[in-house]
């Protein structure tokens, strides 16, 4: 009986041998064979690098799964093993159905062949007869949109043309399993739109999708589950929203560690400078009134830090409230209503250059809008908004509480909406140098409905469109 799983990855590991010198590779090849012949133990001339270690997960037929992680986490290696272009050191992969994969730019193309010849060659590799390729050729050519270049060698193609042709071939054969790596990033905006539409159509028709991207919003919207890889092991596996949250937490921890290490070096340098100054003072019998700075108290740990939040916690969001135009608590709105969101904050250290922000997402995970005090500051500084206080220039004392109100006309289509809130320190008066102090998912929710007999529009947002008879 056929399995319900399109992809089964069981205890897969991949080890590479790292040689410090080219001669070590030769020594390993020659001496290891001689030692085995005489029965002595083998002395390795290499270091082991485990790109993947004991990876296991299953993907059901028709599911869409994202693979996320930093560069070097093992994502591409894993995809190559699943596709069969790379053998694992241990473990096994089982797949059911025809696989179409877009892993590397132009992979599978012969640069000396024309686009037409490569279409037929790749179609044959995917198991199509020449007649089947003939039937799909016009569709492939229309999707790739490379025009007369189809008769030119692919070595003359730009990176965008290569990926368009490669993707067109893969998706037009209607695979049971589609595997897409970062290659789509080189395409233009219109082509990316067509790619996502085609992938959505394939998903609807039951194609299993394995999708790798650094674009978190694409992973959130294109997949319902995700696997988070870190240093070749699975750090988290679950829903896409939960996996992306863990990914963002990890990125924050890495960035914080780098900043703390830089701060430690600067502090050590300052300490040495003070000691040298003190030696000069003592040598000249001068009494110094300067005191050497102590490490100070440890940063307070917030008891309110929960599953859906992360940050350095020099300040924290204590509450997020949603009100209507009459300042009454409200969680249900018409698109024409005014919405007021108040973010309550408390600083745990002396702070400046803050940005308090919001992000609104619908229940499908699509980011609808993001805005922060820094966005308004930019408008004030640039003269787009004539008046107002620049929030970025304010300073906040330790244990100070403050709140920020965001007001807007709803304008959203019927759905459930999540509010994410954040406090960040911005090194410049625009988005360039950011330290996340506190981020919280699911800070609040509200719903929007429409009375179709009195007011109606389709889509995500009301654009206030007006229709009239043109003269």
CSV table of C-alpha atoms in Angstrom, one decimal:
chain,number,residue,atom,x,y,z
A,1,UNK,CA,0.0,0.0,0.0
A,2,UNK,CA,1.3,3.4,-0.9
A,3,UNK,CA,2.5,5.7,1.9
A,4,UNK,CA,0.8,9.0,2.7
A,5,UNK,CA,4.2,10.7,2.7
A,6,UNK,CA,5.7,12.2,-0.4
A,7,UNK,CA,9.1,12.7,1.3
A,8,UNK,CA,10.6,10.7,4.2
A,9,UNK,CA,14.0,11.7,5.6
A,10,UNK,CA,15.3,9.2,8.1
A,11,UNK,CA,18.4,9.9,10.2
A,12,UNK,CA,20.3,11.6,7.3
A,13,UNK,CA,23.8,12.8,8.0
A,14,UNK,CA,26.4,14.2,5.6
A,15,UNK,CA,30.1,14.5,6.4
A,16,UNK,CA,32.8,16.3,4.4
A,17,UNK,CA,36.5,15.8,4.7
A,18,UNK,CA,38.4,19.1,5.2
A,19,UNK,CA,42.1,19.1,4.2
A,20,UNK,CA,44.4,21.9,5.3
A,21,UNK,CA,46.8,21.4,2.4
A,22,UNK,CA,46.4,19.8,-1.0
A,23,UNK,CA,49.2,17.4,-0.2
A,24,UNK,CA,47.1,16.0,2.7
A,25,UNK,CA,44.5,14.8,0.2
A,26,UNK,CA,47.2,12.9,-1.6
A,27,UNK,CA,48.6,11.4,1.6
A,28,UNK,CA,45.1,10.3,2.6
A,29,UNK,CA,44.5,8.6,-0.7
A,30,UNK,CA,47.9,6.8,-0.8
A,31,UNK,CA,48.8,6.0,2.9
A,32,UNK,CA,45.3,5.0,4.0
A,33,UNK,CA,45.2,2.3,1.4
A,34,UNK,CA,48.7,1.0,2.3
A,35,UNK,CA,47.7,0.9,6.0
A,36,UNK,CA,44.6,-1.1,5.3
A,37,UNK,CA,46.7,-3.5,3.3
A,38,UNK,CA,49.0,-4.2,6.2
A,39,UNK,CA,46.2,-4.1,8.7
A,40,UNK,CA,47.3,-1.1,10.7
A,41,UNK,CA,45.0,1.7,11.9
A,42,UNK,CA,44.3,4.5,9.6
A,43,UNK,CA,45.6,7.9,10.5
A,44,UNK,CA,43.4,10.6,8.9
A,45,UNK,CA,44.9,13.6,7.2
A,46,UNK,CA,41.6,15.5,7.3
A,47,UNK,CA,39.1,17.1,9.6
A,48,UNK,CA,35.5,16.1,9.6
A,49,UNK,CA,32.8,18.6,8.9
A,50,UNK,CA,29.2,17.4,9.4
A,51,UNK,CA,27.0,19.5,7.1
A,52,UNK,CA,24.0,17.5,8.4
A,53,UNK,CA,23.6,15.3,11.4
A,54,UNK,CA,20.8,12.9,12.1
A,55,UNK,CA,18.0,14.8,10.2
A,56,UNK,CA,14.6,13.2,10.3
A,57,UNK,CA,11.2,14.6,9.1
A,58,UNK,CA,8.3,13.6,6.9
A,59,UNK,CA,6.3,15.5,4.4
A,60,UNK,CA,2.8,14.4,3.5
A,61,UNK,CA,1.5,14.4,0.0
A,62,UNK,CA,0.2,17.8,-0.9
A,63,UNK,CA,1.9,19.6,2.0
A,64,UNK,CA,3.9,22.7,1.7
A,65,UNK,CA,7.0,22.8,3.9
A,66,UNK,CA,9.6,25.5,4.3
A,67,UNK,CA,13.3,24.9,5.1
A,68,UNK,CA,14.8,27.9,7.0
A,69,UNK,CA,18.1,28.7,8.6
A,70,UNK,CA,21.2,30.9,8.2
A,71,UNK,CA,23.7,30.4,5.4
A,72,UNK,CA,25.8,27.3,6.1
A,73,UNK,CA,23.1,25.6,8.1
A,74,UNK,CA,22.8,22.7,5.7
A,75,UNK,CA,19.6,23.7,3.7
A,76,UNK,CA,21.1,23.2,0.2
A,77,UNK,CA,22.9,20.0,1.2
A,78,UNK,CA,19.6,18.6,2.5
A,79,UNK,CA,17.7,19.5,-0.7
A,80,UNK,CA,20.4,17.9,-2.9
A,81,UNK,CA,20.2,14.7,-0.9
A,82,UNK,CA,16.4,14.7,-1.2
A,83,UNK,CA,16.7,15.2,-5.0
A,84,UNK,CA,19.3,12.4,-5.3
A,85,UNK,CA,22.1,14.6,-6.7
A,86,UNK,CA,24.1,14.0,-3.5
A,87,UNK,CA,24.5,10.8,-1.4
A,88,UNK,CA,24.2,11.0,2.4
A,89,UNK,CA,27.0,9.7,4.6
A,90,UNK,CA,24.3,7.8,6.6
A,91,UNK,CA,20.6,7.5,6.7
A,92,UNK,CA,18.1,7.4,3.8
A,93,UNK,CA,15.5,9.4,1.9
A,94,UNK,CA,12.3,8.0,0.4
A,95,UNK,CA,10.3,9.9,-2.1
A,96,UNK,CA,7.1,9.1,-4.0
A,97,UNK,CA,6.3,10.9,-7.2
A,98,UNK,CA,8.1,12.8,-9.9
A,99,UNK,CA,10.5,15.4,-8.5
A,100,UNK,CA,11.1,18.8,-10.2
A,101,UNK,CA,13.9,20.8,-8.5
A,102,UNK,CA,15.3,24.3,-8.9
A,103,UNK,CA,18.4,24.2,-6.7
A,104,UNK,CA,21.1,26.2,-8.4
A,105,UNK,CA,21.1,28.8,-11.1
A,106,UNK,CA,21.1,26.9,-14.5
A,107,UNK,CA,21.7,23.5,-12.9
A,108,UNK,CA,21.0,20.8,-15.4
A,109,UNK,CA,21.6,23.0,-18.4
A,110,UNK,CA,24.3,22.5,-20.9
A,111,UNK,CA,25.7,25.9,-21.6
A,112,UNK,CA,26.6,25.0,-25.2
A,113,UNK,CA,23.0,23.9,-26.0
A,114,UNK,CA,20.3,26.4,-27.1
A,115,UNK,CA,17.3,27.1,-24.8
A,116,UNK,CA,15.2,24.9,-27.1
A,117,UNK,CA,17.6,22.0,-26.8
A,118,UNK,CA,17.9,22.4,-23.0
A,119,UNK,CA,14.1,22.3,-22.7
A,120,UNK,CA,13.9,19.0,-24.5
A,121,UNK,CA,16.9,17.6,-22.6
A,122,UNK,CA,15.5,18.6,-19.2
A,123,UNK,CA,12.0,17.4,-20.1
A,124,UNK,CA,13.5,14.0,-21.0
A,125,UNK,CA,15.3,13.9,-17.7
A,126,UNK,CA,12.0,14.5,-15.9
A,127,UNK,CA,10.5,11.5,-17.7
A,128,UNK,CA,8.5,13.2,-20.5
A,129,UNK,CA,8.4,11.9,-24.1
A,130,UNK,CA,9.2,14.2,-27.0
A,131,UNK,CA,5.5,14.3,-27.8
A,132,UNK,CA,4.7,15.5,-24.3
A,133,UNK,CA,7.4,18.1,-24.4
A,134,UNK,CA,6.0,19.3,-27.8
A,135,UNK,CA,2.6,19.7,-26.2
A,136,UNK,CA,4.0,21.8,-23.4
A,137,UNK,CA,6.7,23.7,-25.4
A,138,UNK,CA,4.6,26.8,-26.1
A,139,UNK,CA,3.5,27.0,-22.5
A,140,UNK,CA,7.1,26.8,-21.3
A,141,UNK,CA,8.3,29.4,-23.8
A,142,UNK,CA,5.4,31.8,-22.8
A,143,UNK,CA,6.2,31.4,-19.1
A,144,UNK,CA,9.9,31.8,-19.5
A,145,UNK,CA,9.4,34.9,-21.7
A,146,UNK,CA,12.9,34.8,-23.3
A,147,UNK,CA,11.7,35.4,-26.9
A,148,UNK,CA,14.1,34.7,-29.7
A,149,UNK,CA,16.9,33.8,-27.2
A,150,UNK,CA,15.4,30.3,-27.1
A,151,UNK,CA,17.5,29.6,-30.2
A,152,UNK,CA,20.7,30.9,-28.6
A,153,UNK,CA,23.2,28.9,-26.4
A,154,UNK,CA,22.3,29.3,-22.7
A,155,UNK,CA,25.9,30.4,-22.0
A,156,UNK,CA,24.8,33.8,-23.5
A,157,UNK,CA,21.8,34.1,-21.1
A,158,UNK,CA,21.7,36.5,-18.2
A,159,UNK,CA,21.1,35.1,-14.7
A,160,UNK,CA,17.5,36.2,-14.9
A,161,UNK,CA,16.9,34.4,-18.2
A,162,UNK,CA,18.5,31.3,-16.9
A,163,UNK,CA,16.3,31.0,-13.9
A,164,UNK,CA,13.1,31.9,-15.9
A,165,UNK,CA,13.8,29.1,-18.3
A,166,UNK,CA,14.7,26.6,-15.6
A,167,UNK,CA,11.6,27.4,-13.5
A,168,UNK,CA,9.3,27.3,-16.6
A,169,UNK,CA,10.5,23.8,-17.4
A,170,UNK,CA,10.2,22.5,-13.9
A,171,UNK,CA,6.6,23.8,-13.2
A,172,UNK,CA,5.2,23.1,-16.6
A,173,UNK,CA,5.8,19.4,-16.3
A,174,UNK,CA,3.3,19.3,-13.4
A,175,UNK,CA,5.5,17.4,-10.9
A,176,UNK,CA,4.2,15.5,-7.8
A,177,UNK,CA,7.0,17.1,-5.8
A,178,UNK,CA,8.4,20.6,-6.4
A,179,UNK,CA,11.6,21.7,-4.6
A,180,UNK,CA,12.7,25.3,-4.9
A,181,UNK,CA,15.8,26.9,-3.4
A,182,UNK,CA,16.8,30.6,-3.3
A,183,UNK,CA,17.2,30.7,-7.2
A,184,UNK,CA,14.0,32.8,-7.6
A,185,UNK,CA,15.6,35.7,-5.9
A,186,UNK,CA,17.4,36.7,-9.1
A,187,UNK,CA,14.2,37.1,-11.1
A,188,UNK,CA,12.5,40.4,-11.6
A,189,UNK,CA,9.3,41.3,-9.6
A,190,UNK,CA,6.9,40.4,-12.4
A,191,UNK,CA,8.5,37.0,-12.9
A,192,UNK,CA,8.5,36.3,-9.1
A,193,UNK,CA,4.8,37.1,-9.0
A,194,UNK,CA,4.2,34.6,-11.8
A,195,UNK,CA,6.3,32.0,-10.0
A,196,UNK,CA,4.3,32.3,-6.8
A,197,UNK,CA,1.0,32.2,-8.7
A,198,UNK,CA,2.1,29.0,-10.4
A,199,UNK,CA,3.4,27.4,-7.2
A,200,UNK,CA,0.1,28.3,-5.5
A,201,UNK,CA,-1.8,26.6,-8.4
A,202,UNK,CA,0.4,23.5,-8.1
A,203,UNK,CA,-0.2,23.4,-4.4
A,204,UNK,CA,-4.0,23.6,-5.0
A,205,UNK,CA,-3.7,20.7,-7.4
A,206,UNK,CA,-2.0,18.5,-4.8
A,207,UNK,CA,1.7,19.0,-5.6
A,208,UNK,CA,4.0,18.7,-2.6
A,209,UNK,CA,6.2,21.8,-2.1
A,210,UNK,CA,9.6,22.0,-0.4
A,211,UNK,CA,10.6,25.7,-0.3
A,212,UNK,CA,13.8,27.3,0.9
A,213,UNK,CA,14.0,31.1,1.2
A,214,UNK,CA,15.4,33.8,3.4
A,215,UNK,CA,12.3,35.8,2.8
A,216,UNK,CA,10.3,35.1,5.9
A,217,UNK,CA,7.0,36.4,4.6
A,218,UNK,CA,7.3,34.2,1.5
A,219,UNK,CA,7.9,31.1,3.8
A,220,UNK,CA,4.9,32.1,6.0
A,221,UNK,CA,2.5,32.5,3.1
A,222,UNK,CA,3.7,29.7,0.8
A,223,UNK,CA,4.0,26.9,3.5
A,224,UNK,CA,2.0,25.6,6.4
A,225,UNK,CA,5.0,23.8,8.1
A,226,UNK,CA,8.7,24.6,8.4
A,227,UNK,CA,11.9,23.0,9.5
A,228,UNK,CA,14.5,25.3,11.1
A,229,UNK,CA,18.1,24.1,10.6
A,230,UNK,CA,21.0,25.3,12.6
A,231,UNK,CA,24.6,24.0,12.2
A,232,UNK,CA,23.3,20.9,10.4
A,233,UNK,CA,20.7,19.8,13.0
A,234,UNK,CA,17.0,20.5,13.3
A,235,UNK,CA,16.5,23.1,16.0
A,236,UNK,CA,12.7,23.4,15.5
A,237,UNK,CA,10.0,21.8,13.4
A,238,UNK,CA,6.4,22.8,13.5
A,239,UNK,CA,4.0,25.3,12.0
A,240,UNK,CA,5.6,28.0,9.8
A,241,UNK,CA,4.7,30.8,12.2
A,242,UNK,CA,6.2,29.0,15.2
A,243,UNK,CA,9.4,28.0,13.2
A,244,UNK,CA,9.9,31.6,12.0
A,245,UNK,CA,9.5,32.9,15.5
A,246,UNK,CA,12.2,30.6,16.7
A,247,UNK,CA,14.4,31.7,13.7
A,248,UNK,CA,13.9,35.3,14.6
A,249,UNK,CA,14.8,34.6,18.2
A,250,UNK,CA,18.0,32.9,17.2
A,251,UNK,CA,19.0,35.7,14.8
A,252,UNK,CA,18.4,38.1,17.7
A,253,UNK,CA,20.5,36.1,20.1
A,254,UNK,CA,23.4,35.9,17.5
A,255,UNK,CA,23.3,39.6,16.9
A,256,UNK,CA,23.1,40.4,20.6
A,257,UNK,CA,26.1,38.1,21.3
A,258,UNK,CA,28.1,40.0,18.6
A,259,UNK,CA,27.1,43.4,20.1
A,260,UNK,CA,28.0,42.2,23.6
A,261,UNK,CA,31.4,41.0,22.5
A,262,UNK,CA,32.1,44.3,20.8
A,263,UNK,CA,31.0,46.1,24.0
A,264,UNK,CA,33.2,43.9,26.1
A,265,UNK,CA,36.3,44.7,24.0
A,266,UNK,CA,35.5,48.4,24.2
A,267,UNK,CA,35.1,48.2,27.9
A,268,UNK,CA,38.3,46.3,28.3
A,269,UNK,CA,40.1,48.9,26.2
A,270,UNK,CA,38.6,51.7,28.3
A,271,UNK,CA,39.7,49.9,31.5
A,272,UNK,CA,43.3,49.7,30.3
A,273,UNK,CA,43.3,53.3,29.3
A,274,UNK,CA,42.1,54.3,32.8
A,275,UNK,CA,44.8,52.1,34.4
A,276,UNK,CA,47.5,53.7,32.3
A,277,UNK,CA,46.2,57.2,33.2
A,278,UNK,CA,46.2,56.2,36.9
A,279,UNK,CA,49.8,55.1,36.7
A,280,UNK,CA,50.8,58.5,35.2
A,281,UNK,CA,48.9,60.3,38.0
A,282,UNK,CA,50.5,58.2,40.7
A,283,UNK,CA,54.0,58.7,39.2
A,284,UNK,CA,53.5,62.4,39.4
A,285,UNK,CA,52.0,62.3,43.0
A,286,UNK,CA,48.6,63.7,41.8
A,287,UNK,CA,45.4,62.6,43.5
A,288,UNK,CA,42.7,61.4,41.0
A,289,UNK,CA,39.0,62.0,41.7
A,290,UNK,CA,38.0,59.6,38.9
A,291,UNK,CA,36.5,56.3,39.8
A,292,UNK,CA,36.9,53.1,37.8
A,293,UNK,CA,33.6,52.1,36.5
A,294,UNK,CA,32.1,48.9,37.9
A,295,UNK,CA,30.3,46.3,35.8
A,296,UNK,CA,27.0,47.5,37.4
A,297,UNK,CA,23.9,45.5,38.1
A,298,UNK,CA,22.7,42.7,35.9
A,299,UNK,CA,20.0,43.6,33.4
A,300,UNK,CA,16.6,43.0,34.9
A,301,UNK,CA,14.8,39.9,33.6
A,302,UNK,CA,11.2,40.4,32.7
A,303,UNK,CA,8.7,38.0,34.2
A,304,UNK,CA,6.4,38.8,31.3
A,305,UNK,CA,8.8,37.4,28.8
A,306,UNK,CA,6.7,34.6,27.2
A,307,UNK,CA,6.8,32.2,24.4
A,308,UNK,CA,5.9,34.8,21.7
A,309,UNK,CA,8.4,37.4,22.6
A,310,UNK,CA,12.2,38.1,22.6
A,311,UNK,CA,14.7,40.9,23.0
A,312,UNK,CA,17.4,42.4,25.1
A,313,UNK,CA,14.8,43.7,27.6
A,314,UNK,CA,16.3,47.0,28.4
A,315,UNK,CA,12.7,48.0,28.1
A,316,UNK,CA,9.5,45.9,27.6
A,317,UNK,CA,6.0,46.1,26.3
A,318,UNK,CA,3.7,45.5,29.2
A,319,UNK,CA,0.4,45.7,27.4
A,320,UNK,CA,-1.2,46.4,24.0
A,321,UNK,CA,-4.8,47.7,24.0
A,322,UNK,CA,-7.2,48.3,21.1
A,323,UNK,CA,-9.9,51.0,21.3
A,324,UNK,CA,-12.5,52.5,19.0
A,325,UNK,CA,-12.9,56.2,18.2
A,326,UNK,CA,-14.7,56.8,21.5
A,327,UNK,CA,-11.7,55.3,23.4
A,328,UNK,CA,-13.8,52.3,24.3
A,329,UNK,CA,-12.1,48.9,24.3
A,330,UNK,CA,-13.0,47.2,21.0
A,331,UNK,CA,-12.0,44.1,19.1
A,332,UNK,CA,-14.4,44.3,16.2
A,333,UNK,CA,-14.4,46.9,13.4
A,334,UNK,CA,-16.0,48.0,10.2
A,335,UNK,CA,-13.4,49.0,7.5
A,336,UNK,CA,-14.6,52.6,7.9
A,337,UNK,CA,-14.0,52.7,11.6
A,338,UNK,CA,-11.2,54.5,13.4
A,339,UNK,CA,-8.8,52.2,15.3
A,340,UNK,CA,-6.7,53.3,18.2
A,341,UNK,CA,-3.9,51.0,19.5
A,342,UNK,CA,-2.0,51.9,22.7
A,343,UNK,CA,1.3,50.3,23.4
A,344,UNK,CA,2.3,50.4,27.1
A,345,UNK,CA,6.0,50.4,27.8
A,346,UNK,CA,8.5,50.4,30.7
A,347,UNK,CA,12.2,51.1,30.5
A,348,UNK,CA,14.6,49.1,32.7
A,349,UNK,CA,17.6,51.3,31.8
A,350,UNK,CA,18.4,54.8,30.7
A,351,UNK,CA,17.6,54.8,27.0
A,352,UNK,CA,17.4,57.0,24.0
A,353,UNK,CA,16.9,56.7,20.2
A,354,UNK,CA,13.9,54.4,20.6
A,355,UNK,CA,11.4,53.3,18.1
A,356,UNK,CA,8.0,51.8,19.1
A,357,UNK,CA,6.4,50.0,16.3
A,358,UNK,CA,3.5,47.8,15.2
A,359,UNK,CA,3.0,45.2,12.5
A,360,UNK,CA,-0.4,44.0,11.4
A,361,UNK,CA,-0.9,40.5,9.9
A,362,UNK,CA,-4.0,38.7,8.8
A,363,UNK,CA,-4.7,35.1,9.9
A,364,UNK,CA,-2.9,33.7,6.8
A,365,UNK,CA,0.3,35.3,8.1
A,366,UNK,CA,0.5,38.0,5.4
A,367,UNK,CA,2.0,41.3,6.6
A,368,UNK,CA,-0.5,44.0,5.9
A,369,UNK,CA,1.2,47.0,7.3
A,370,UNK,CA,4.0,48.1,9.6
A,371,UNK,CA,4.6,51.4,11.2
A,372,UNK,CA,6.6,52.9,14.0
A,373,UNK,CA,7.4,56.1,15.7
A,374,UNK,CA,10.6,56.2,13.6
A,375,UNK,CA,8.5,56.2,10.4
A,376,UNK,CA,6.8,59.4,11.6
A,377,UNK,CA,10.1,60.9,12.7
A,378,UNK,CA,11.4,60.4,9.2
A,379,UNK,CA,8.4,62.2,7.8
A,380,UNK,CA,8.9,65.1,10.2
A,381,UNK,CA,12.7,65.4,9.5
A,382,UNK,CA,12.2,65.3,5.8
A,383,UNK,CA,9.5,67.9,5.9
A,384,UNK,CA,6.7,65.6,4.6
A,385,UNK,CA,4.9,66.1,7.9
A,386,UNK,CA,5.3,69.8,8.9
A,387,UNK,CA,4.8,69.5,12.7
A,388,UNK,CA,5.3,67.1,15.6
A,389,UNK,CA,7.8,66.0,18.2
A,390,UNK,CA,10.7,63.7,17.0
A,391,UNK,CA,10.3,60.6,19.2
A,392,UNK,CA,13.8,59.4,18.4
A,393,UNK,CA,15.3,62.4,20.1
A,394,UNK,CA,13.6,61.7,23.4
A,395,UNK,CA,15.4,60.1,26.4
A,396,UNK,CA,13.9,57.7,28.9
A,397,UNK,CA,15.0,57.0,32.4
A,398,UNK,CA,15.3,53.7,34.2
A,399,UNK,CA,11.9,52.5,35.5
A,400,UNK,CA,10.0,55.1,33.5
A,401,UNK,CA,6.7,54.0,32.1
A,402,UNK,CA,5.3,55.5,28.9
A,403,UNK,CA,2.8,54.7,26.2
A,404,UNK,CA,2.4,55.3,22.5
A,405,UNK,CA,-0.9,55.7,20.6
A,406,UNK,CA,-1.3,54.6,17.0
A,407,UNK,CA,-4.5,55.9,15.2
A,408,UNK,CA,-5.7,54.9,11.7
A,409,UNK,CA,-8.8,54.3,9.7
A,410,UNK,CA,-9.2,50.6,9.5
A,411,UNK,CA,-9.7,50.1,5.8
A,412,UNK,CA,-9.1,46.4,6.0
A,413,UNK,CA,-11.1,43.5,4.4
A,414,UNK,CA,-13.0,40.9,6.5
A,415,UNK,CA,-10.5,38.8,8.5
A,416,UNK,CA,-8.9,38.2,11.8
A,417,UNK,CA,-5.9,40.4,12.4
A,418,UNK,CA,-2.9,40.0,14.7
A,419,UNK,CA,-1.0,42.9,16.2
A,420,UNK,CA,2.8,42.5,16.7
A,421,UNK,CA,4.5,45.2,18.8
A,422,UNK,CA,8.1,46.1,19.3
A,423,UNK,CA,10.6,48.4,21.0
A,424,UNK,CA,13.9,48.9,19.3
A,425,UNK,CA,17.0,51.1,19.6
A,426,UNK,CA,17.9,52.8,16.3
A,427,UNK,CA,21.5,53.9,15.9
A,428,UNK,CA,20.5,56.4,13.2
A,429,UNK,CA,17.3,58.5,12.7
A,430,UNK,CA,16.3,56.0,9.9
A,431,UNK,CA,16.2,52.2,9.6
A,432,UNK,CA,19.9,51.3,9.4
A,433,UNK,CA,21.3,50.2,12.8
A,434,UNK,CA,18.7,48.4,14.9
A,435,UNK,CA,18.9,46.6,18.2
A,436,UNK,CA,15.8,44.8,19.2
A,437,UNK,CA,14.9,45.5,22.8
A,438,UNK,CA,11.5,43.7,22.9
A,439,UNK,CA,9.4,42.1,20.3
A,440,UNK,CA,6.1,40.4,20.9
A,441,UNK,CA,3.9,38.3,18.6
A,442,UNK,CA,0.2,38.1,19.2
A,443,UNK,CA,0.2,41.2,21.3
A,444,UNK,CA,-3.5,41.7,20.5
A,445,UNK,CA,-6.1,40.8,18.0
A,446,UNK,CA,-9.1,42.4,16.2
A,447,UNK,CA,-11.6,41.3,13.6
A,448,UNK,CA,-13.1,43.2,10.6
A,449,UNK,CA,-16.5,42.4,9.0
A,450,UNK,CA,-18.5,44.1,6.3
A,451,UNK,CA,-22.3,44.7,5.9
A,452,UNK,CA,-22.5,43.9,2.2
A,453,UNK,CA,-25.9,45.5,1.7
A,454,UNK,CA,-24.5,49.0,2.7
A,455,UNK,CA,-20.8,48.8,1.9
A,456,UNK,CA,-18.7,46.3,0.1
A,457,UNK,CA,-15.3,45.8,-1.6
A,458,UNK,CA,-13.1,42.8,-2.4
A,459,UNK,CA,-9.5,42.2,-1.5
A,460,UNK,CA,-7.2,42.9,1.4
A,461,UNK,CA,-7.6,46.6,1.8
A,462,UNK,CA,-10.1,49.3,0.8
A,463,UNK,CA,-8.2,51.7,-1.6
A,464,UNK,CA,-11.1,54.2,-1.6
A,465,UNK,CA,-11.6,53.8,-5.3
A,466,UNK,CA,-14.3,55.9,-7.1
A,467,UNK,CA,-16.0,54.9,-10.3
A,468,UNK,CA,-17.9,57.3,-12.6
A,469,UNK,CA,-18.8,57.8,-16.1
A,470,UNK,CA,-15.9,59.3,-18.0
A,471,UNK,CA,-16.5,62.3,-20.2
